[in-house]
Backbone as JSON Lines, residues from 0, in Angstrom:
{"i":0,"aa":"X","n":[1.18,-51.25,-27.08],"ca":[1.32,-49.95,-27.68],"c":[0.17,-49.03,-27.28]}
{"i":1,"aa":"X","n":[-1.2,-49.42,-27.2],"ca":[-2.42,-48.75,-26.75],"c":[-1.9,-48.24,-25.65]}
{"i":2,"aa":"X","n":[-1.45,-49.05,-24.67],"ca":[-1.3,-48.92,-23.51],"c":[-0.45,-47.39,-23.01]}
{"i":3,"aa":"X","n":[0.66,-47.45,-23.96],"ca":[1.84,-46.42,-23.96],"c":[1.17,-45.39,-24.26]}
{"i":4,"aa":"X","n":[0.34,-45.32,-25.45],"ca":[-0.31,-44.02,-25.62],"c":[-1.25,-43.65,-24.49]}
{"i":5,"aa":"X","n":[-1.87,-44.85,-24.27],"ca":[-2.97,-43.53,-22.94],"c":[-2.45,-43.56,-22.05]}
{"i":6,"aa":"X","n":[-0.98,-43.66,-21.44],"ca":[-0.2,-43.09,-20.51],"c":[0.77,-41.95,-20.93]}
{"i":7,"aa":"X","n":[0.94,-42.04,-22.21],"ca":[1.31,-40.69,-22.28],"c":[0.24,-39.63,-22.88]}
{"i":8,"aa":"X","n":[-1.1,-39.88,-23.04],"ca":[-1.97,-38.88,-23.28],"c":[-2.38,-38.36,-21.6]}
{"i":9,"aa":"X","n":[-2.52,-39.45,-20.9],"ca":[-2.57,-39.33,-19.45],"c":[-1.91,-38.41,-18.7]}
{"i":10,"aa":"X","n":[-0.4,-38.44,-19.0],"ca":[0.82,-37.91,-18.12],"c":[0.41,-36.22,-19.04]}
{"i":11,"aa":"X","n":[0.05,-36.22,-20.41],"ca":[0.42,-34.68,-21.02],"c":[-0.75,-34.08,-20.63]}
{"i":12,"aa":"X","n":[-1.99,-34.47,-20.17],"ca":[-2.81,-33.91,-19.59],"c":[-2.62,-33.5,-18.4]}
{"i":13,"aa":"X","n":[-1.81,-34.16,-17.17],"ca":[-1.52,-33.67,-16.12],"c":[-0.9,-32.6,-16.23]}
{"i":14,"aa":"X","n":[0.35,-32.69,-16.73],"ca":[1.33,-31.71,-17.3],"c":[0.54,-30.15,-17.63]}
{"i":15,"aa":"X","n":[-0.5,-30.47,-18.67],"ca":[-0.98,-29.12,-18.99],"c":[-1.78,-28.84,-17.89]}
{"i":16,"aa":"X","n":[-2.66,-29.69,-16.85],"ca":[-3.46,-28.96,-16.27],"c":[-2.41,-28.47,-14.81]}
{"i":17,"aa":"X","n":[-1.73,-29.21,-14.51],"ca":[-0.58,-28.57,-13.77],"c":[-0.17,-27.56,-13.88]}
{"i":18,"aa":"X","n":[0.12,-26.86,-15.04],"ca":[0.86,-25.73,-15.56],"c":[-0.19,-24.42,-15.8]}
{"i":19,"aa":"X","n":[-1.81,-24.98,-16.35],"ca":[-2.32,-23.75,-16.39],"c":[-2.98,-23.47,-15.06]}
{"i":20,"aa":"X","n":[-2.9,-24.36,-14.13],"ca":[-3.09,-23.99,-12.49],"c":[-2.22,-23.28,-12.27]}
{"i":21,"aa":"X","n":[-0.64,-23.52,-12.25],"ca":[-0.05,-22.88,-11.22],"c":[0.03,-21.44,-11.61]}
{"i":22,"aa":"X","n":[-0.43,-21.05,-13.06],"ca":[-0.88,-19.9,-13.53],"c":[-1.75,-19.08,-13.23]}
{"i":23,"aa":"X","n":[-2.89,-19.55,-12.76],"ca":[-4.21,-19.23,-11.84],"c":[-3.59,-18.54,-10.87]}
{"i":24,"aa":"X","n":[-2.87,-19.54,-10.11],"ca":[-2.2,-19.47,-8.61],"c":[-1.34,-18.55,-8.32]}
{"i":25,"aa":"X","n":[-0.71,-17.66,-9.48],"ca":[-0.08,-16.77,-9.34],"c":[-0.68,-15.65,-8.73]}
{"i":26,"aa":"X","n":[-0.45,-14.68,-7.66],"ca":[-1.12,-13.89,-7.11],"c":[-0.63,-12.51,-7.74]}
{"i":27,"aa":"X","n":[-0.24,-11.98,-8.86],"ca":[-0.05,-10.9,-8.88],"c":[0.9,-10.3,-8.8]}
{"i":28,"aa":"X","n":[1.64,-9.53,-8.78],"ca":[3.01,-8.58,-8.87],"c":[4.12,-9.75,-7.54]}
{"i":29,"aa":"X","n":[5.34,-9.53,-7.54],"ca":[5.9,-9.86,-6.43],"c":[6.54,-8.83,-5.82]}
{"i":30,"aa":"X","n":[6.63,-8.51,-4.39],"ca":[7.65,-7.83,-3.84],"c":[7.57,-8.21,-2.2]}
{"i":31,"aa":"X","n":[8.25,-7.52,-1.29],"ca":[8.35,-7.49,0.12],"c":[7.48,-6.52,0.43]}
{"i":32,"aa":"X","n":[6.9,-6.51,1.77],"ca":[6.11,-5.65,2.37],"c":[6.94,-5.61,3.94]}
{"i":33,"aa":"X","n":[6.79,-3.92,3.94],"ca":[7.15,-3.42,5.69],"c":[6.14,-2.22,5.33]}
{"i":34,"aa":"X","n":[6.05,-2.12,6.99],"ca":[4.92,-1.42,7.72],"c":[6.26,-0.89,8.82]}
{"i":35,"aa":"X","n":[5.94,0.4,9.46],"ca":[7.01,0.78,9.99],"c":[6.1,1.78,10.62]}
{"i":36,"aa":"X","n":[5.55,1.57,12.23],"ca":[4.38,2.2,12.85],"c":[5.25,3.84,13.67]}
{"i":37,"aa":"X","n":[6.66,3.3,13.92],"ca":[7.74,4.71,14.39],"c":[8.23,5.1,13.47]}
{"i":38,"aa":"X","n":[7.68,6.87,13.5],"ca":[8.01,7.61,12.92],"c":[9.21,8.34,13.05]}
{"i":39,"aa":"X","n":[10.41,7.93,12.79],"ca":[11.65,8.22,13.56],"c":[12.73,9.31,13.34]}
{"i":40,"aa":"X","n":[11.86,9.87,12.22],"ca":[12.67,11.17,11.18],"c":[12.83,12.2,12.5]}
{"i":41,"aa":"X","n":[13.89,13.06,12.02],"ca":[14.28,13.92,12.36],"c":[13.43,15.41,11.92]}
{"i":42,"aa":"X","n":[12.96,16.09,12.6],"ca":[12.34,17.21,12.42],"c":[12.5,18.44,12.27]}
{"i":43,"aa":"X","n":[13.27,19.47,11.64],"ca":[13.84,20.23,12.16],"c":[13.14,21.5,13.31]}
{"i":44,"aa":"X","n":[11.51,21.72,12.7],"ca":[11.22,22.53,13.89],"c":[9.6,21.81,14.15]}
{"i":45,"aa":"X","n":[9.5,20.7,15.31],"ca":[8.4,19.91,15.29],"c":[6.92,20.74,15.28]}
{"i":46,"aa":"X","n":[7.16,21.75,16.35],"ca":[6.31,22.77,16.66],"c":[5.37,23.11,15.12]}
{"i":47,"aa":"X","n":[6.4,23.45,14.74],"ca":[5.52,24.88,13.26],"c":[4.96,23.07,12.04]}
{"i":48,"aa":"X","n":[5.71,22.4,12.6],"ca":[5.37,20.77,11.6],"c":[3.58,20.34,12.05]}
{"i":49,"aa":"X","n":[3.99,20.79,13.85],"ca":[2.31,19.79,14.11],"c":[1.09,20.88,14.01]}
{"i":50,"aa":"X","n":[1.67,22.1,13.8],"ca":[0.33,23.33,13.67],"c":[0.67,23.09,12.23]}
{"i":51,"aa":"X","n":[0.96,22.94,11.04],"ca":[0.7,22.84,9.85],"c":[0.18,21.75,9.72]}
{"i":52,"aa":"X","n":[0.17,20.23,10.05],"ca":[-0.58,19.09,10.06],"c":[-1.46,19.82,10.37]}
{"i":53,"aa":"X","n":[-1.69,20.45,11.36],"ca":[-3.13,20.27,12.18],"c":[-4.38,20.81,11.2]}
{"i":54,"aa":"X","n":[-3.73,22.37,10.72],"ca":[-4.39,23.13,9.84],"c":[-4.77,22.63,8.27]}
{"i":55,"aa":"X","n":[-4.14,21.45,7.99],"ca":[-4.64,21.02,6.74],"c":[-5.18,19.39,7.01]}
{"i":56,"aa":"X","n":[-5.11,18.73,7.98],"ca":[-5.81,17.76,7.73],"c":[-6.72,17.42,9.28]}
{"i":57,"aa":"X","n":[-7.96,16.54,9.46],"ca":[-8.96,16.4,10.0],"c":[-8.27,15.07,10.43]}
{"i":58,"aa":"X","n":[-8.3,15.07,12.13],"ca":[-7.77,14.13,13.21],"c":[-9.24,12.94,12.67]}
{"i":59,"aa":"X","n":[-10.49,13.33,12.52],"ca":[-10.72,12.32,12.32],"c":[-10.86,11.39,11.09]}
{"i":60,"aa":"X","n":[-10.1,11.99,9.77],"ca":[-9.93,11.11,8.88],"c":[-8.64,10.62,8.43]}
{"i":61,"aa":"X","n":[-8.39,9.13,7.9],"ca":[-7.48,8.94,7.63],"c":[-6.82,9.14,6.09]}
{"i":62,"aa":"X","n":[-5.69,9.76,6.21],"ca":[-4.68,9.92,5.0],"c":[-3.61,8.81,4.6]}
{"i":63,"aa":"X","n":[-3.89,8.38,3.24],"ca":[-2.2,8.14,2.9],"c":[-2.27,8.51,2.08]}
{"i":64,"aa":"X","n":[-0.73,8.95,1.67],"ca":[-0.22,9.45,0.57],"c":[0.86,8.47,-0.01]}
{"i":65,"aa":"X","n":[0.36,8.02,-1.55],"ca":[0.77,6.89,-1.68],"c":[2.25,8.12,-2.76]}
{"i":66,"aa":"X","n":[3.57,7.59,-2.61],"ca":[4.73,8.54,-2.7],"c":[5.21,8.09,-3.98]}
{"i":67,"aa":"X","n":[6.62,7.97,-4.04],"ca":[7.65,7.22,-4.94],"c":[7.76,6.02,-5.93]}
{"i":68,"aa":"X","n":[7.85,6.0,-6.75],"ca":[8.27,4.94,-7.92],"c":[7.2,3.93,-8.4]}
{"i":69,"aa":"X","n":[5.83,4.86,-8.46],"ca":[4.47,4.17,-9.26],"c":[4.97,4.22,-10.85]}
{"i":70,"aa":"X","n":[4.21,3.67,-11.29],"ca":[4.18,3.92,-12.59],"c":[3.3,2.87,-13.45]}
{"i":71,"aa":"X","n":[1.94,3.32,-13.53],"ca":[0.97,3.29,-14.37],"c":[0.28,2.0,-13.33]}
{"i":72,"aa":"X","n":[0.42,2.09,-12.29],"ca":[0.24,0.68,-11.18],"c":[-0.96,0.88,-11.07]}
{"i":73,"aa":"X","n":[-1.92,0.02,-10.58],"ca":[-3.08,-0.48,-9.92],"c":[-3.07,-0.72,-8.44]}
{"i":74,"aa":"X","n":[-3.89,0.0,-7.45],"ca":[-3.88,0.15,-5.93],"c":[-5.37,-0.36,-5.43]}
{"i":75,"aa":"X","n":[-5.09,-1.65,-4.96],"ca":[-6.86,-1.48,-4.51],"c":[-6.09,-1.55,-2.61]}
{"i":76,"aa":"X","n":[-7.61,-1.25,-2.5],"ca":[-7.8,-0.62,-0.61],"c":[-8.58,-1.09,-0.16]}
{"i":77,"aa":"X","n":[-8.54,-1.7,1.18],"ca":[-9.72,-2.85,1.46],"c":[-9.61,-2.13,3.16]}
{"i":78,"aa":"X","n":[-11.11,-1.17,3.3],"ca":[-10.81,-1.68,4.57],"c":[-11.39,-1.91,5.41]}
{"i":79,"aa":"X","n":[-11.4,-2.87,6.73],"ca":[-11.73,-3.66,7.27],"c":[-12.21,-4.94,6.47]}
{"i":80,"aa":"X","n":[-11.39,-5.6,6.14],"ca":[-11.75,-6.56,4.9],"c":[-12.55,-6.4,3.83]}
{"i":81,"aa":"X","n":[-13.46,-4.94,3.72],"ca":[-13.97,-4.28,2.37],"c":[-13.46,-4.0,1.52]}
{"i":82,"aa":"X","n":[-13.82,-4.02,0.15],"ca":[-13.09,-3.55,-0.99],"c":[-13.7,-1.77,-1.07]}
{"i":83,"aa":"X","n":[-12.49,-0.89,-0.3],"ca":[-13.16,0.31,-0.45],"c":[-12.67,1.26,-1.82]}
{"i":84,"aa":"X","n":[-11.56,1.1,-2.34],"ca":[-11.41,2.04,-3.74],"c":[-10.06,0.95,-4.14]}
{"i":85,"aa":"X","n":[-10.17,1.65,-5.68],"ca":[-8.86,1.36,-6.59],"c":[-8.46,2.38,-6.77]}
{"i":86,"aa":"X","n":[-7.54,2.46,-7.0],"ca":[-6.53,3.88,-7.52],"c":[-5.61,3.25,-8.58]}
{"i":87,"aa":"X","n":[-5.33,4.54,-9.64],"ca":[-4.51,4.13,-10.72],"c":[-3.57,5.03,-10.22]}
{"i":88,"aa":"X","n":[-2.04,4.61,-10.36],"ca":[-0.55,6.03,-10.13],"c":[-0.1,5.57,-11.15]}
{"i":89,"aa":"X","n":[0.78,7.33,-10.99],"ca":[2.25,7.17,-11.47],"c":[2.44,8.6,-10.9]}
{"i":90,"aa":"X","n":[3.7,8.19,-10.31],"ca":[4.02,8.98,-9.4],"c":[4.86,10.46,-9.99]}
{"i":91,"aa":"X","n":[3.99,11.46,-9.99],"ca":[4.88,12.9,-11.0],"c":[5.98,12.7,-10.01]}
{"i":92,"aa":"X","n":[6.99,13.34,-10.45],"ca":[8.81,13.38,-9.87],"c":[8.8,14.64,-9.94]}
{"i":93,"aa":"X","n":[8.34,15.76,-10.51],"ca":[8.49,17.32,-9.91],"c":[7.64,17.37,-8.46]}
{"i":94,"aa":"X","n":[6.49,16.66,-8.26],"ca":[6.49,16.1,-6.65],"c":[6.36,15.32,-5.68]}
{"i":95,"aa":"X","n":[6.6,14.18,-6.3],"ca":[7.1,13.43,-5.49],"c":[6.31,12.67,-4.84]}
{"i":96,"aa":"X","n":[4.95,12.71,-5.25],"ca":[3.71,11.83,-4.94],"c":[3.06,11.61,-6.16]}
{"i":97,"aa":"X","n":[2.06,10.7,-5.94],"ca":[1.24,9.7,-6.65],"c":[-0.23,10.32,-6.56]}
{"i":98,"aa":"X","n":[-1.0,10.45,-5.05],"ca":[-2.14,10.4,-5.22],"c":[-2.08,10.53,-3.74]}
{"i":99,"aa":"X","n":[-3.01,10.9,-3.23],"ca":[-3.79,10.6,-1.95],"c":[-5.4,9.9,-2.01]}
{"i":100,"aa":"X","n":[-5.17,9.49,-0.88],"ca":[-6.62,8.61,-0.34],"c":[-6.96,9.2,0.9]}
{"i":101,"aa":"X","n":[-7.88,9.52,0.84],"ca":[-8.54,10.06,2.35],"c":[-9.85,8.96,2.73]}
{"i":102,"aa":"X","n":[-9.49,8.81,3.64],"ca":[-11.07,7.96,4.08],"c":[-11.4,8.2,5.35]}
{"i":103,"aa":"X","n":[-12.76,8.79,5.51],"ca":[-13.05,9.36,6.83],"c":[-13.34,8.25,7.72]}
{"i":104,"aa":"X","n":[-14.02,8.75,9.33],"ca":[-14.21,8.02,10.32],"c":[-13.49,7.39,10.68]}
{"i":105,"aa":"X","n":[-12.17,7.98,10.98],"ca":[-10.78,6.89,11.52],"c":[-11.18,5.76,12.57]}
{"i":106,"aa":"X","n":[-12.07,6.44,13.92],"ca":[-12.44,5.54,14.63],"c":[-13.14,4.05,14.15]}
{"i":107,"aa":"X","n":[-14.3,3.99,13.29],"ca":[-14.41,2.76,12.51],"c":[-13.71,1.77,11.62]}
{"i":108,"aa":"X","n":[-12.25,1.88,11.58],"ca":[-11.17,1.31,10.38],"c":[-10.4,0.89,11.53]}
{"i":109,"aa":"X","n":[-10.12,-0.44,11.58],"ca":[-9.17,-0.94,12.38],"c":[-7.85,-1.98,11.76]}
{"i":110,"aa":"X","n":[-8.46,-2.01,10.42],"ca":[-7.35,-2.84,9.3],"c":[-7.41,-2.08,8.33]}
{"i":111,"aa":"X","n":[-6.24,-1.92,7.11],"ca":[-6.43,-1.63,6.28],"c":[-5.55,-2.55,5.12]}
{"i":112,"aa":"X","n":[-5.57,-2.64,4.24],"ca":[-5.06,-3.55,3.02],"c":[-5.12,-2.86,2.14]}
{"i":113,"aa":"X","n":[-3.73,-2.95,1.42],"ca":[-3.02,-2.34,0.27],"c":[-2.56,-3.26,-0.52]}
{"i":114,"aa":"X","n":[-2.94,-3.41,-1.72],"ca":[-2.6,-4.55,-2.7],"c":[-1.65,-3.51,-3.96]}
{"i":115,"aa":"X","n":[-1.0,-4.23,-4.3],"ca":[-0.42,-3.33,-5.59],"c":[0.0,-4.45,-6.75]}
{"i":116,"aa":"X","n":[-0.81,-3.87,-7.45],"ca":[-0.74,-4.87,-8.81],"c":[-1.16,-6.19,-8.2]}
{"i":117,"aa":"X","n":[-2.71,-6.3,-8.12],"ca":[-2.78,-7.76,-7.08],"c":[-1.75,-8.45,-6.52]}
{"i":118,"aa":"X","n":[-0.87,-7.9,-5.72],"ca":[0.16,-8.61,-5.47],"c":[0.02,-9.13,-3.83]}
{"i":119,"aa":"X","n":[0.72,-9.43,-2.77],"ca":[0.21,-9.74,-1.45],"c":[-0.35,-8.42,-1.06]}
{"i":120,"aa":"X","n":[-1.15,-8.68,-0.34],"ca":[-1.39,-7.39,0.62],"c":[-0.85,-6.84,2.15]}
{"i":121,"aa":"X","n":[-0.52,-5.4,2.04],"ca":[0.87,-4.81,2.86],"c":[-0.81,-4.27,3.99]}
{"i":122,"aa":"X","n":[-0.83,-4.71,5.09],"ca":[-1.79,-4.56,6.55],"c":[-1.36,-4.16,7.53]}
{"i":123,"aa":"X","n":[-2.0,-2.85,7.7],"ca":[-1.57,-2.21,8.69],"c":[-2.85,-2.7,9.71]}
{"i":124,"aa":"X","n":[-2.9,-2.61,10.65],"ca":[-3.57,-2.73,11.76],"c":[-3.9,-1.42,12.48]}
{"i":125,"aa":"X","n":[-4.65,-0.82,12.92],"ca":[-4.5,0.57,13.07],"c":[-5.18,0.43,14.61]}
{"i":126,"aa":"X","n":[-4.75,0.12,15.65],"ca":[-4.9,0.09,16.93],"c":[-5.03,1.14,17.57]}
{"i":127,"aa":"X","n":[-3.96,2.64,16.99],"ca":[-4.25,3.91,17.53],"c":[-4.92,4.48,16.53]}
{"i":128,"aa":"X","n":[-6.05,5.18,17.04],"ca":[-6.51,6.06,16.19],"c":[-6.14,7.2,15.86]}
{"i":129,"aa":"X","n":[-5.15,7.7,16.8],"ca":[-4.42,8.91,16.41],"c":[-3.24,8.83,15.48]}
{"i":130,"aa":"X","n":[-3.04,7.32,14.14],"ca":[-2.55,7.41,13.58],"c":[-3.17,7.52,12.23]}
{"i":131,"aa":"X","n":[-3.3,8.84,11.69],"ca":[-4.16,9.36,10.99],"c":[-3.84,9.63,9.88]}
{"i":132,"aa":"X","n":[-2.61,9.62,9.69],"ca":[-1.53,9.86,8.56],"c":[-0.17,9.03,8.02]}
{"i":133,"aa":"X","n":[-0.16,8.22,6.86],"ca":[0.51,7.38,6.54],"c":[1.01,8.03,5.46]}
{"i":134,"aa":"X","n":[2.27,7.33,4.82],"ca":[2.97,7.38,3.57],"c":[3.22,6.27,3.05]}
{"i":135,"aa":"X","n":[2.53,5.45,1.79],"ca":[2.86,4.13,0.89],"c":[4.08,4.72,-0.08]}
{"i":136,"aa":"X","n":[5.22,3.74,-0.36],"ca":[5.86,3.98,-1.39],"c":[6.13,2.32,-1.93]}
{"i":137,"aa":"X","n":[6.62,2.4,-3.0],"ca":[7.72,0.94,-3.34],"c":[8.76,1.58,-3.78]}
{"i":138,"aa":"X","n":[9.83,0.83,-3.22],"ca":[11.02,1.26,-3.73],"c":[12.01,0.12,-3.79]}
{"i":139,"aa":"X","n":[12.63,-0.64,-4.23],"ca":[13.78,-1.42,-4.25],"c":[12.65,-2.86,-4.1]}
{"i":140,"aa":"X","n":[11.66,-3.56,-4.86],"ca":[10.92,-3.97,-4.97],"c":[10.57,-4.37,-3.54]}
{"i":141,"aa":"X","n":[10.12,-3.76,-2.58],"ca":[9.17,-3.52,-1.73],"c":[8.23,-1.69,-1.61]}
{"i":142,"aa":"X","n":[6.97,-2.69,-1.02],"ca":[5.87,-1.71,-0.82],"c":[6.02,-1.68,0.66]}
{"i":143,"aa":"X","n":[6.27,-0.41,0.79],"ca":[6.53,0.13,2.39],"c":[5.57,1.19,3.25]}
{"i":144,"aa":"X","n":[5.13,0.85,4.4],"ca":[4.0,1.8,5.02],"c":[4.84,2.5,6.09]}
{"i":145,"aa":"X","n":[4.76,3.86,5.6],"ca":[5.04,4.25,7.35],"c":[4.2,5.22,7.68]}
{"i":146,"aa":"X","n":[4.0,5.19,9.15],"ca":[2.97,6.42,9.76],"c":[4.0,7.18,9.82]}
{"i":147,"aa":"X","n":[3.55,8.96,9.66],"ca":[4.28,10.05,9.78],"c":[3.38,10.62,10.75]}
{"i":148,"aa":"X","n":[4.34,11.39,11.85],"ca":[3.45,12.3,12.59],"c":[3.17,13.53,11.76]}
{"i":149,"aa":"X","n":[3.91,13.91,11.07],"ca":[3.87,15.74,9.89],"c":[3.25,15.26,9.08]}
{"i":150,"aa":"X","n":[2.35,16.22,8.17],"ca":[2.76,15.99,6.88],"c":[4.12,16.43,6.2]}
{"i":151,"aa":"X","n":[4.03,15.42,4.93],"ca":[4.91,15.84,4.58],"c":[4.95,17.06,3.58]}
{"i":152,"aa":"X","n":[6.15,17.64,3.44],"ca":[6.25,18.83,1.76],"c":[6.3,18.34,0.68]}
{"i":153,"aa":"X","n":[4.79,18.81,0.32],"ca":[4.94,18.4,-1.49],"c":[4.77,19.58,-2.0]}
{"i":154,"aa":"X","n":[5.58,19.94,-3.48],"ca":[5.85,21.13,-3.88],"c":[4.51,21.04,-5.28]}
């Protein structure tokens, strides 16, 4: 009978420490991540699009504009494997963004990492430096990156 008990005091200890590990082990929010480096939209007049980029934002810093369906989320930003800011959203719907991040010296940033709700992190690789301007959203439980050549219209 001794015996039975310290195999089952044995086995319920595994059990619990099993269970409050794989709790640990949980990384945070779940979803899919895409990165989408072609910007493939349709423009209607590219011209008057790349002299308005030009005039409001600086070739050498980088933008994203984190967009669509935040809500009350946690954003940390790592880059080049640094922890460079957190951001809190929720994304207003009269326009249609969240927040921007600007971080200068594009030429020095060659990774960047986007975590949302500690969840995996969505890595862009930034090989061209003339990609200077991004858009983060989640939508349909993925967090999605795409470079835009325009900015976009926010009202």
């Amino acid at each position: 009978m001794k015996h039975i008990n310290s195999c089952l005091i044995l086995l319920s200890s595994i059990f619990i420490a099993c269970s409050s590990n794989s709790k640990e082990n949980e990384s945070g929010e779940k979803y899919s991540i895409l990165v989408e480096f072609n910007d493939d939209r349709h423009y209607h007049n590219p011209e008057r699009e790349k002299k308005r980029t030009e005039r409001y934002l600086s070739k050498d810093s980088l933008y994203i504009f984190f967009e669509t369906d935040y809500s009350y989320d946690t954003i940390d930003i790592k880059i080049n494997s640094i922890q460079n800011k957190t951001v809190y959203l929720t994304t207003d719907g009269a326009v249609g963004v969240a927040d921007v991040a600007i971080l200068g010296k594009i030429e020095t940033i060659d990774k960047i990492e986007i975590r949302k709700n500690y969840g995996k992190p969505l890595i862009i690789d930034l090989k061209d430096k003339s990609m200077n301007l991004w858009t983060v959203n989640f939508y349909l439980d993925t967090l999605r990156a795409n470079r835009r050549k325009y900015l976009s219209w926010y009202e």
